[in-house]
Short mmCIF file of C-alpha atoms in Angstrom, two decimals:
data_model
loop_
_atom_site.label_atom_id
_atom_site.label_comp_id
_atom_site.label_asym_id
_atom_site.label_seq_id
_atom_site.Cartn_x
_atom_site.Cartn_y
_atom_site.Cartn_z
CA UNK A 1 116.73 58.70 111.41
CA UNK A 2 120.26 58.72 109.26
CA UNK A 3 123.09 58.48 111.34
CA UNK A 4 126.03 59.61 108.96
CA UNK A 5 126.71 63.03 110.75
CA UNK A 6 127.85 60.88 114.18
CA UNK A 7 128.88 58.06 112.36
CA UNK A 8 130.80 56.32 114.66
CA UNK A 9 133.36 55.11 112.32
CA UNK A 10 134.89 58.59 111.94
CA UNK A 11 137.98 59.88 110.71
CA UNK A 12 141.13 59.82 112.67
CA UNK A 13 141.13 62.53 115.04
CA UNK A 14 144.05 64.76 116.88
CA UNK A 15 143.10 65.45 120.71
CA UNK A 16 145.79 68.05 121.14
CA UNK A 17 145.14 70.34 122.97
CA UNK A 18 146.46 73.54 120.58
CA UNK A 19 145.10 71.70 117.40
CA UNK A 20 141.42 73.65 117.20
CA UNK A 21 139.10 73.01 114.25
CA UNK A 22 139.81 76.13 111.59
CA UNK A 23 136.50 78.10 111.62
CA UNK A 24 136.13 79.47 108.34
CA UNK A 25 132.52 77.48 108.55
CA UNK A 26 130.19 80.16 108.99
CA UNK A 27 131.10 81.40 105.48
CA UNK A 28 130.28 78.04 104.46
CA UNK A 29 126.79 78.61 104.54
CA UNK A 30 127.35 81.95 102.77
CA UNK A 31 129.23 80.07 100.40
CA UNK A 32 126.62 77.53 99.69
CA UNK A 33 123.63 79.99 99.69
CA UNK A 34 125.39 82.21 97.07
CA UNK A 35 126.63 79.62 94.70
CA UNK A 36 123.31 77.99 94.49
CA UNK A 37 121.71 81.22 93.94
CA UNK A 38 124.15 82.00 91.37
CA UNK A 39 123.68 78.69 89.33
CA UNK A 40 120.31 78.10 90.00
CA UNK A 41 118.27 81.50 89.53
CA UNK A 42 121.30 82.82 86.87
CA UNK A 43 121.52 82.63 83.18
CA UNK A 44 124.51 79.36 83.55
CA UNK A 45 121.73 76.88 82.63
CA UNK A 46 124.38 75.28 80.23
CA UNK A 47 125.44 73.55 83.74
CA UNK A 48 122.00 72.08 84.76
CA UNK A 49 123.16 68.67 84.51
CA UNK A 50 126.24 69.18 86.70
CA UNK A 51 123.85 71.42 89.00
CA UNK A 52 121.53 68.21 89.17
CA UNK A 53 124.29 66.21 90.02
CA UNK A 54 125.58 68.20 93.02
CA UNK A 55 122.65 69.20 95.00
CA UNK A 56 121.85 65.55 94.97
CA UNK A 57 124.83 65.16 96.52
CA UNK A 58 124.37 67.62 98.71
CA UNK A 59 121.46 65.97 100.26
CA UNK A 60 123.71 62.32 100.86
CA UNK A 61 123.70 61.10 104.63
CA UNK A 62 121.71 64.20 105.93
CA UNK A 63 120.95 63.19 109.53
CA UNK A 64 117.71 64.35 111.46
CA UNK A 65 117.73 67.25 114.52
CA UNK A 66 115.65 65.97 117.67
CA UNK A 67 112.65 67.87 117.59
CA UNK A 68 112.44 68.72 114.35
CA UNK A 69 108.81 69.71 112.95
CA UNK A 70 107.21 68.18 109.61
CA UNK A 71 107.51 70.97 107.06
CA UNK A 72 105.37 72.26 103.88
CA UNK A 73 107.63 70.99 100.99
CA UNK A 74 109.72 74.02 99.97
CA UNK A 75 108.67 75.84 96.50
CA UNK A 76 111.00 78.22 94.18
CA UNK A 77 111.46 81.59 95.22
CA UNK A 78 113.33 83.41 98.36
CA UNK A 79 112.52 82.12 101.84
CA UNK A 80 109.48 83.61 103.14
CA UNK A 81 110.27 87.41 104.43
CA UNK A 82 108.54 87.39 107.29
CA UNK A 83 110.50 84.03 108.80
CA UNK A 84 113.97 84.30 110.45
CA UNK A 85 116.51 81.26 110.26
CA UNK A 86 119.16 79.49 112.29
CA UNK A 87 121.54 77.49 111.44
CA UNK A 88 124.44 75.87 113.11
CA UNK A 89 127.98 75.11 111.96
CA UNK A 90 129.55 72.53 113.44
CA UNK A 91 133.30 72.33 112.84
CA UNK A 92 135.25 69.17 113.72
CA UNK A 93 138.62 68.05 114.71
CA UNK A 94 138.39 64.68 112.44
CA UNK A 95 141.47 64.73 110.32
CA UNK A 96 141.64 63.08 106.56
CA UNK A 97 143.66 61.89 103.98
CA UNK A 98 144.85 66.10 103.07
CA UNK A 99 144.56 66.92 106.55
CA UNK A 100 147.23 63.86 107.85
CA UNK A 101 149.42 64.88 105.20
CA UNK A 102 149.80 68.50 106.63
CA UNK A 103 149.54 67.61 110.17
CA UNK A 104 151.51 64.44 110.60
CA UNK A 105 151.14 63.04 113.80
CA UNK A 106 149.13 65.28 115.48
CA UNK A 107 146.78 63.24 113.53
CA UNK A 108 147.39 60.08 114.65
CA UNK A 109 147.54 61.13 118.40
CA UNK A 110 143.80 59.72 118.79
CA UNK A 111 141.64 58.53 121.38
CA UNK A 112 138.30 58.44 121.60
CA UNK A 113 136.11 60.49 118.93
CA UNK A 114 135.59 63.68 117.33
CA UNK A 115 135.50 67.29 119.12
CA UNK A 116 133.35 70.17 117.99
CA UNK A 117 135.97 72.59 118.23
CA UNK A 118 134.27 75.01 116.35
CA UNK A 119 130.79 76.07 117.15
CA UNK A 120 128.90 78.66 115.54
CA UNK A 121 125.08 80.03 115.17
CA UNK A 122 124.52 81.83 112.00
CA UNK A 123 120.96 83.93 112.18
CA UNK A 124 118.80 85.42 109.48
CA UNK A 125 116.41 87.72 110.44
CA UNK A 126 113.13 88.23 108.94
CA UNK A 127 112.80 90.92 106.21
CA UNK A 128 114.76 93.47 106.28
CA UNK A 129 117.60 90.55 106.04
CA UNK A 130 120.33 90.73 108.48
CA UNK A 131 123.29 88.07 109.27
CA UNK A 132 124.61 87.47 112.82
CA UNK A 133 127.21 84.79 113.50
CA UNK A 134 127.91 83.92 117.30
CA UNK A 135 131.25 82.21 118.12
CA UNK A 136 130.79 79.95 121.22
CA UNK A 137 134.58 79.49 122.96
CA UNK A 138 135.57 75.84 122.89
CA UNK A 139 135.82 75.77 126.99
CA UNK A 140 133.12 77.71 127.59
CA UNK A 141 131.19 75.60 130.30
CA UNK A 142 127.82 75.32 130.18
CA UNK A 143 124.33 72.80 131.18
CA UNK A 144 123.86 70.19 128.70
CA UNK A 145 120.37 68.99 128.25
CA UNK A 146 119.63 64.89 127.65
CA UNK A 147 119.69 64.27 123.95
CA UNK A 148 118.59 61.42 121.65
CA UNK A 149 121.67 60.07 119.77
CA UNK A 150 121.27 58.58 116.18
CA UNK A 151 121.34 54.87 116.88
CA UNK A 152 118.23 55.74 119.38
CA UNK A 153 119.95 55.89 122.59
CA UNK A 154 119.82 58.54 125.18
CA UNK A 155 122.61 60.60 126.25
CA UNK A 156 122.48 62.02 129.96
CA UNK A 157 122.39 65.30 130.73
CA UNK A 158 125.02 67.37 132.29
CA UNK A 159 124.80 70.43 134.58
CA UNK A 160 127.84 71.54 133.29
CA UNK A 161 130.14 70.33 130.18
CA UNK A 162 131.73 71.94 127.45
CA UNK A 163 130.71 72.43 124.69
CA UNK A 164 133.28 70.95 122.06
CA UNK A 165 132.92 68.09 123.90
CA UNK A 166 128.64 67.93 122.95
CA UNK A 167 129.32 66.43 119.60
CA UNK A 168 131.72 63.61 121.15
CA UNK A 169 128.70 62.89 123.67
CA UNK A 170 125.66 62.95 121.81
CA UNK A 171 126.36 64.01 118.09
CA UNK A 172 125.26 67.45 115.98
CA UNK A 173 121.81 67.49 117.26
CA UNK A 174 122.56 67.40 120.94
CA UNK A 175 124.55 70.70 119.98
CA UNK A 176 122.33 72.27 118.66
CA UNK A 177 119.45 71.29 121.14
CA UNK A 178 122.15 73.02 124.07
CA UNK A 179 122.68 75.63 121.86
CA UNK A 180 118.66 76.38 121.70
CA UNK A 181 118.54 76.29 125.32
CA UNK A 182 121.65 78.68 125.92
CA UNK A 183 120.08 81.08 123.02
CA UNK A 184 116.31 80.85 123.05
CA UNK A 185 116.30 80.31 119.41
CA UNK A 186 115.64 77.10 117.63
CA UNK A 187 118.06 75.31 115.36
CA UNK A 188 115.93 74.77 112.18
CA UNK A 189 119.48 73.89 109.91
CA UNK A 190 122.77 72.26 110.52
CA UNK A 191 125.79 71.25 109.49
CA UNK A 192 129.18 69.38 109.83
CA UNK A 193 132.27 70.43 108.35
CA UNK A 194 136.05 68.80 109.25
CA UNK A 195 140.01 70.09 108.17
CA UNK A 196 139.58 68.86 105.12
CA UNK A 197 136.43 70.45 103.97
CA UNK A 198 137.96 73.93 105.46
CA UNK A 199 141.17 73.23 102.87
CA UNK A 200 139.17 72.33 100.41
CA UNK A 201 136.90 75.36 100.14
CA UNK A 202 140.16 77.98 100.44
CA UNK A 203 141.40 75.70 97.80
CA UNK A 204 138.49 76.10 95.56
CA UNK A 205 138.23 80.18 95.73
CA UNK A 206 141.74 80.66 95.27
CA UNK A 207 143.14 81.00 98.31
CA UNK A 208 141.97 83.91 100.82
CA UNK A 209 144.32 87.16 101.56
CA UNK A 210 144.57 87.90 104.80
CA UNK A 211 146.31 90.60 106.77
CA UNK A 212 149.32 90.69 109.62
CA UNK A 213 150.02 93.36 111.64
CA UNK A 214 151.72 93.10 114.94
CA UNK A 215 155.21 91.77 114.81
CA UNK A 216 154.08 89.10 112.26
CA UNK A 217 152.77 85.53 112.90
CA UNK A 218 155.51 82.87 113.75
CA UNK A 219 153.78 79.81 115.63
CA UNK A 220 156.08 76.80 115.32
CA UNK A 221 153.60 74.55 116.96
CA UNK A 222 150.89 75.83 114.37
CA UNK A 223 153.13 75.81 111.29
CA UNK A 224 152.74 79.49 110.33
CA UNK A 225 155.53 82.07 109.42
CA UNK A 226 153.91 85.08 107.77
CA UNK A 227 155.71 88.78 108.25
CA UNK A 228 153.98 91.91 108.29
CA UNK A 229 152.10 92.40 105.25
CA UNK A 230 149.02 90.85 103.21
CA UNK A 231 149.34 87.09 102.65
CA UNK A 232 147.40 84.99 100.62
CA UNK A 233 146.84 81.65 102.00
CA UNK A 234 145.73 78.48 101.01
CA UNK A 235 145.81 75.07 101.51
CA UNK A 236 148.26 74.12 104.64
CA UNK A 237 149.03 78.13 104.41
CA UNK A 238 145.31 78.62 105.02
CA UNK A 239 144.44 75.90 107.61
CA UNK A 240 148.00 76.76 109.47
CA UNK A 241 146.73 80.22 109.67
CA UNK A 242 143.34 79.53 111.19
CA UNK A 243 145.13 76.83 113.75
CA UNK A 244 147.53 79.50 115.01
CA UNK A 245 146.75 79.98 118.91
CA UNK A 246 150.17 81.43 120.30
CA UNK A 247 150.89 83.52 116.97
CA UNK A 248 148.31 85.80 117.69
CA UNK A 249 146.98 88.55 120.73
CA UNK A 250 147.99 86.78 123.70
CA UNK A 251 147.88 83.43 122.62
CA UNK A 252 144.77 82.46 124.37
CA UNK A 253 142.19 80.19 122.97
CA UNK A 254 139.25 83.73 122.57
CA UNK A 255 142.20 85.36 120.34
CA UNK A 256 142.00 82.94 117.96
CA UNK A 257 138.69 83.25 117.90
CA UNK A 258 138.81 87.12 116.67
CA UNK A 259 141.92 86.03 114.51
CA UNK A 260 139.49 83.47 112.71
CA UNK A 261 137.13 86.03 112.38
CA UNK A 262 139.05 88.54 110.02
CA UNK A 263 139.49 85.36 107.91
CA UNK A 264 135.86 84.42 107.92
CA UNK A 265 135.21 88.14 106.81
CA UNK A 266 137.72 87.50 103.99
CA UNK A 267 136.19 84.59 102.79
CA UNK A 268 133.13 85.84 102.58
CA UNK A 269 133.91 88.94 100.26
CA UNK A 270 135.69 87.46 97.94
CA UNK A 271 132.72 84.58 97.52
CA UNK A 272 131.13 87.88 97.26
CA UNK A 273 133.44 89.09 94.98
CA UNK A 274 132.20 89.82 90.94
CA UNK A 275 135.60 87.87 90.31
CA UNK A 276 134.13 84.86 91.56
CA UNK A 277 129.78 85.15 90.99
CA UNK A 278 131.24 86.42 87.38
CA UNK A 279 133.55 83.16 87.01
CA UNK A 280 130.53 80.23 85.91
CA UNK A 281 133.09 77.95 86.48
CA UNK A 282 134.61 78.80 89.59
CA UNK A 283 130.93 78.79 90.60
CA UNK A 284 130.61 75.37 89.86
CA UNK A 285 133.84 74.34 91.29
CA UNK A 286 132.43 75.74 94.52
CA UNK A 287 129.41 73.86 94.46
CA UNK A 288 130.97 70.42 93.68
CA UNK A 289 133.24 71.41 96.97
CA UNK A 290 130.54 72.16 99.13
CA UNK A 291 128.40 69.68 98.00
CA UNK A 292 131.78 66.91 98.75
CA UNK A 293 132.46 68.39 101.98
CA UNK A 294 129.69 68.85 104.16
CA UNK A 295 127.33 66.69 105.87
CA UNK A 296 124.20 68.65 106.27
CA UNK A 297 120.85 68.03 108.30
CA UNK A 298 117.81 66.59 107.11
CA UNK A 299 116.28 70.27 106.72
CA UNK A 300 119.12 71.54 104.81
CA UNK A 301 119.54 68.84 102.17
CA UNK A 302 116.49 69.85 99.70
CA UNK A 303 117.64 71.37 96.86
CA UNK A 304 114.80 74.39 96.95
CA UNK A 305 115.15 74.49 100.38
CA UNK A 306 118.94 75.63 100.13
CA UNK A 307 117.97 77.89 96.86
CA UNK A 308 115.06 79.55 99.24
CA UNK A 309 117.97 80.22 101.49
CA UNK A 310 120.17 81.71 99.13
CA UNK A 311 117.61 84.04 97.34
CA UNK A 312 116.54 85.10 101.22
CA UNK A 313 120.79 85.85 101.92
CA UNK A 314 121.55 87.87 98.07
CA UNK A 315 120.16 91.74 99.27
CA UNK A 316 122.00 91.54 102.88
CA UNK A 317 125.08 94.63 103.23
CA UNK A 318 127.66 94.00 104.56
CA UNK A 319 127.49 96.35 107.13
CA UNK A 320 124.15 93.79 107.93
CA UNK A 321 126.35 91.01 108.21
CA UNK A 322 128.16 91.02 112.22
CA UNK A 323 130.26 88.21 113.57
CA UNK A 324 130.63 88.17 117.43
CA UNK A 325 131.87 86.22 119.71
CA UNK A 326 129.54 85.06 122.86
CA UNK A 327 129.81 86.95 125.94
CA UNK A 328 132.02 84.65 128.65
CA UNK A 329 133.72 85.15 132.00
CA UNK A 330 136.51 83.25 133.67
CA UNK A 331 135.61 79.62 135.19
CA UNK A 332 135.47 80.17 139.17
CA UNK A 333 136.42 76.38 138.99
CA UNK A 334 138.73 76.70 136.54
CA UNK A 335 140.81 79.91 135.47
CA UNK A 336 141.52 78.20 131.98
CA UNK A 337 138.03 77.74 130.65
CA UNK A 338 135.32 80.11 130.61
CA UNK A 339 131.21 80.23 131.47
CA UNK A 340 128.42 81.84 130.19
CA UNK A 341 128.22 86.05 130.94
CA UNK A 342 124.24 85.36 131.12
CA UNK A 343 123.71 89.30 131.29
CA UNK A 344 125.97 90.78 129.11
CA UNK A 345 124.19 87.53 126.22
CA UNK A 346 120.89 88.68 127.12
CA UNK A 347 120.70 91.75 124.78
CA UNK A 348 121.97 89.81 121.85
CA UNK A 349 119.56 87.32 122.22
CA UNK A 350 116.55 89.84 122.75
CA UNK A 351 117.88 91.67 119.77
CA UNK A 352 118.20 88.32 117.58
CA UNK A 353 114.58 87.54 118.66
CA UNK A 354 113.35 91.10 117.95
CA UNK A 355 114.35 90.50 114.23
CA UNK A 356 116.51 94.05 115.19
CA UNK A 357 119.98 94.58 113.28
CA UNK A 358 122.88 95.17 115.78
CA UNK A 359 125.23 97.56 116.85
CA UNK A 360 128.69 96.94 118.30
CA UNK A 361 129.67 99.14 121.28
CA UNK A 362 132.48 96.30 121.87
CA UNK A 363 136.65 96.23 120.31
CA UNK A 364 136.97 94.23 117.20
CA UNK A 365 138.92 91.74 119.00
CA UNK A 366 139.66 90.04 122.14
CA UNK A 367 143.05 89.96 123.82
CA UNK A 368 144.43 91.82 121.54
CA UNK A 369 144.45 89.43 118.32
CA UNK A 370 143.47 91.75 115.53
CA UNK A 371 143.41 95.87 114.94
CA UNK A 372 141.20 97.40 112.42
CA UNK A 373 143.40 97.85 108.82
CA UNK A 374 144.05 101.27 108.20
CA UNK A 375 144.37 101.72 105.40
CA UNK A 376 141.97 98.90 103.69
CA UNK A 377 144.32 96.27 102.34
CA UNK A 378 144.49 97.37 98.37
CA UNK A 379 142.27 94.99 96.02
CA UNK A 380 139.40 94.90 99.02
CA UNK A 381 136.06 95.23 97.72
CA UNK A 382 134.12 97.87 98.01
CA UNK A 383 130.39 97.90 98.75
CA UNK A 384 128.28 100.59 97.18
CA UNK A 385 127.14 102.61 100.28
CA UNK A 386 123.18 102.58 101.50
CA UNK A 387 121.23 104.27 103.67
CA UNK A 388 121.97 102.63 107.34
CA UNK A 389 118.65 101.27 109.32
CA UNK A 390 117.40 103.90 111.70
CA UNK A 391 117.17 101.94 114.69
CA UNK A 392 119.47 99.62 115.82
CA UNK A 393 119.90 97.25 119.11
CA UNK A 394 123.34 98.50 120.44
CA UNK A 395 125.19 95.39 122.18
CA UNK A 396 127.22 95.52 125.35
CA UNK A 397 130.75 96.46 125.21
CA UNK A 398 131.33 93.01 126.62
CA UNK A 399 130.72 91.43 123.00
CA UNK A 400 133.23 91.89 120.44
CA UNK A 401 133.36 91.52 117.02
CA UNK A 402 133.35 93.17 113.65
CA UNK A 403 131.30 94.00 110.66
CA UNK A 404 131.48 92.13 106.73
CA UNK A 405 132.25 96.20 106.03
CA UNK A 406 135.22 96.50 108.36
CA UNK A 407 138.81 95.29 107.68
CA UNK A 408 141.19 93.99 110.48
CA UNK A 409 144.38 92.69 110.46
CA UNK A 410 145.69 89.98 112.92
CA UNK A 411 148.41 91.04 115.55
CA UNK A 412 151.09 88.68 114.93
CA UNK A 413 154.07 87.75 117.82
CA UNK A 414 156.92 85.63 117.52
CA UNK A 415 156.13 82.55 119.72
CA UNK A 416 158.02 79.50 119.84
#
């Protein structure tokens, strides 16, 4: 079994308590699905060789998931229709070399190891394709089950941790083995992204426009200063922006989380974008980012396995395509962190299972951290409309979150 996912010489890493992982990672796998598709199954053969060279690189220090099952070697062509996917993002707190140079010495404020401060389950239905990706909170608390590390040793079980901390105790599969027993659905792909993958991927699309609303976004401890207006941000712009805790709603920890999901949306449709699929060589660029800054599993590293994946994503509409973020109520034990609302989960789940597309009954957002944009912000794609599915599994107004087809903008305040 590879170890290079919990490596345990890892990057320096800030344990600050404002200083979240960015979460732009669930587009990641969009990203990585659409570019391959792009290259792979288009007419830019003239880049084989570089294609050759990335998904090979792609595929470096992939790391195993306990319990994995032995798999029929993948063959060209979409991934069967009538087989729903998981896979997990996990987003850490390890700072590098562009990452120390924004941050400072929040990055050098280390202890012990890496956080998984971002958490998220992306899942593909069966045919007729449909995209959900569930947020878990940082301090939600919740029963850790024992887990095999990667150097072969055992990591105890805990009735109740949280889970950013899982990755510190027991590495990427040990998430996503909790995250199976919290959902009900197996983890069949993973990966690992840090701050400097998340810059590196706005960095390689051209930055991502985003929207403020509110009385615009000033967060000192975050480094962000945008007015009212659409921004485009990038680089320390970008991962300042995704940071920002106090800027945004009420400055709790589940505003971000809706704050990071209007960028995630962004992200996504301008990947989506013709300006980019049309652009061979901002295609490639992509790749060769992806394919630098991620550290996949075992079962995602095959280069026709990620092409299946991609050629199973390229007919899903947007309005098929729902971030939410998991149903939680306050800690009894603790009125900072958050448990599991088991009940107000349960239809998600059942739905995800069903292979049914969802419904939101819920607000876009979560203490108040984004609106929807009304107008659309000018330059937003436009998807050509289709017929909606007749039946769909309407969620619990307990779960918020928002549609690839909706537009929000963030609701800024002045903090400190």
């Amino acid at each position: 079994m590879s170890g290079a996912l919990d490596d345990a010489k890892r990057s320096t890493v800030a344990r600050h308590a404002d200083l979240p992982t960015p979460s732009a990672f669930s587009t990641l796998f969009r990203l990585l699905g659409v570019a391959l598709a792009v290259l792979l199954v288009s007419s830019i053969a003239v880049a084989g060789f570089v294609a050759a060279d990335v998904l090979n690189r792609v595929g470096e220090g992939a790391v195993a998931l306990e319990g994995d099952v032995e798999v029929a070697p993948p063959s060209l062509g979409a991934y069967p229709s009538d087989k729903a996917f998981n896979l997990l993002i996990v987003g850490t707190d390890e700072c590098g070399e562009v990452s120390t140079k924004i941050l400072g010495d929040r990055c050098a404020q280390s202890d012990q190891g890496a956080l998984n401060d971002v958490t998220l389950l992306v899942h593909v239905s069966a045919a007729p394709r449909a995209v959900t990706v569930v947020s878990f909170p940082r301090d939600l608390g919740l029963e850790v089950p024992e887990c095999e590390r990667a150097d072969g040793s055992t990591a105890s079980a805990m009735s109740k941790g949280r889970i950013n901390e899982v990755f510190e105790h027991a590495g990427v599969s040990c998430v996503a083995k909790t995250v199976t027993d919290l959902s009900g659905l197996p983890v069949e792909f993973a990966a690992k992204i840090s701050f400097d993958g998340v810059i590196a991927i706005t960095d390689a699309i051209g930055g991502v426009d985003v929207c403020v609303a509110g009385e615009g976004i000033h967060d000192t401890l975050a480094g962000v200063d945008l007015p009212v207006g659409t921004h485009t941000v990038s680089g320390a712009s970008a991962l300042a922006f995704i940071r920002t805790r106090h800027g945004v709603g009420d400055g709790s920890d589940l505003a971000r989380i809706s704050n990071q999901q209007q960028y995630m949306s962004r992200l996504a449709k301008k990947i989506l974008s013709a300006e980019t699929l049309t652009d061979p060589s901002k295609v490639l660029r992509l790749m060769n980012t992806v394919a630098d800054n991620i550290v996949p599993s075992e079962s995602l590293s095959n280069a026709l396995t990620l092409t299946q994946l991609a050629l199973a994503l390229k007919d899903v509409q947007f309005s098929d395509f729902v971030f939410v973020q998991y149903p939680n109520l306050a800690d009894p034990e603790d009125s900072n962190k958050v448990v599991p609302d088991y009940d107000a989960a349960a239809p998600l789940w059942a739905a995800l299972v069903a292979g049914e597309p969802i419904a939101l009954a819920g607000d876009v957002s979560t203490h108040r951290s984004v609106e929807l944009a009304t107008p659309p912000p000018a330059g937003a794609p436009v998807e050509t409309a289709t017929e909606a599915p007749e039946a769909r599994a309407t969620l619990p107004p307990e779960i918020s979150g928002q549609t690839l087809d909706q537009d929000t903008c963030s609701v800024g305040v002045q903090a400190e």
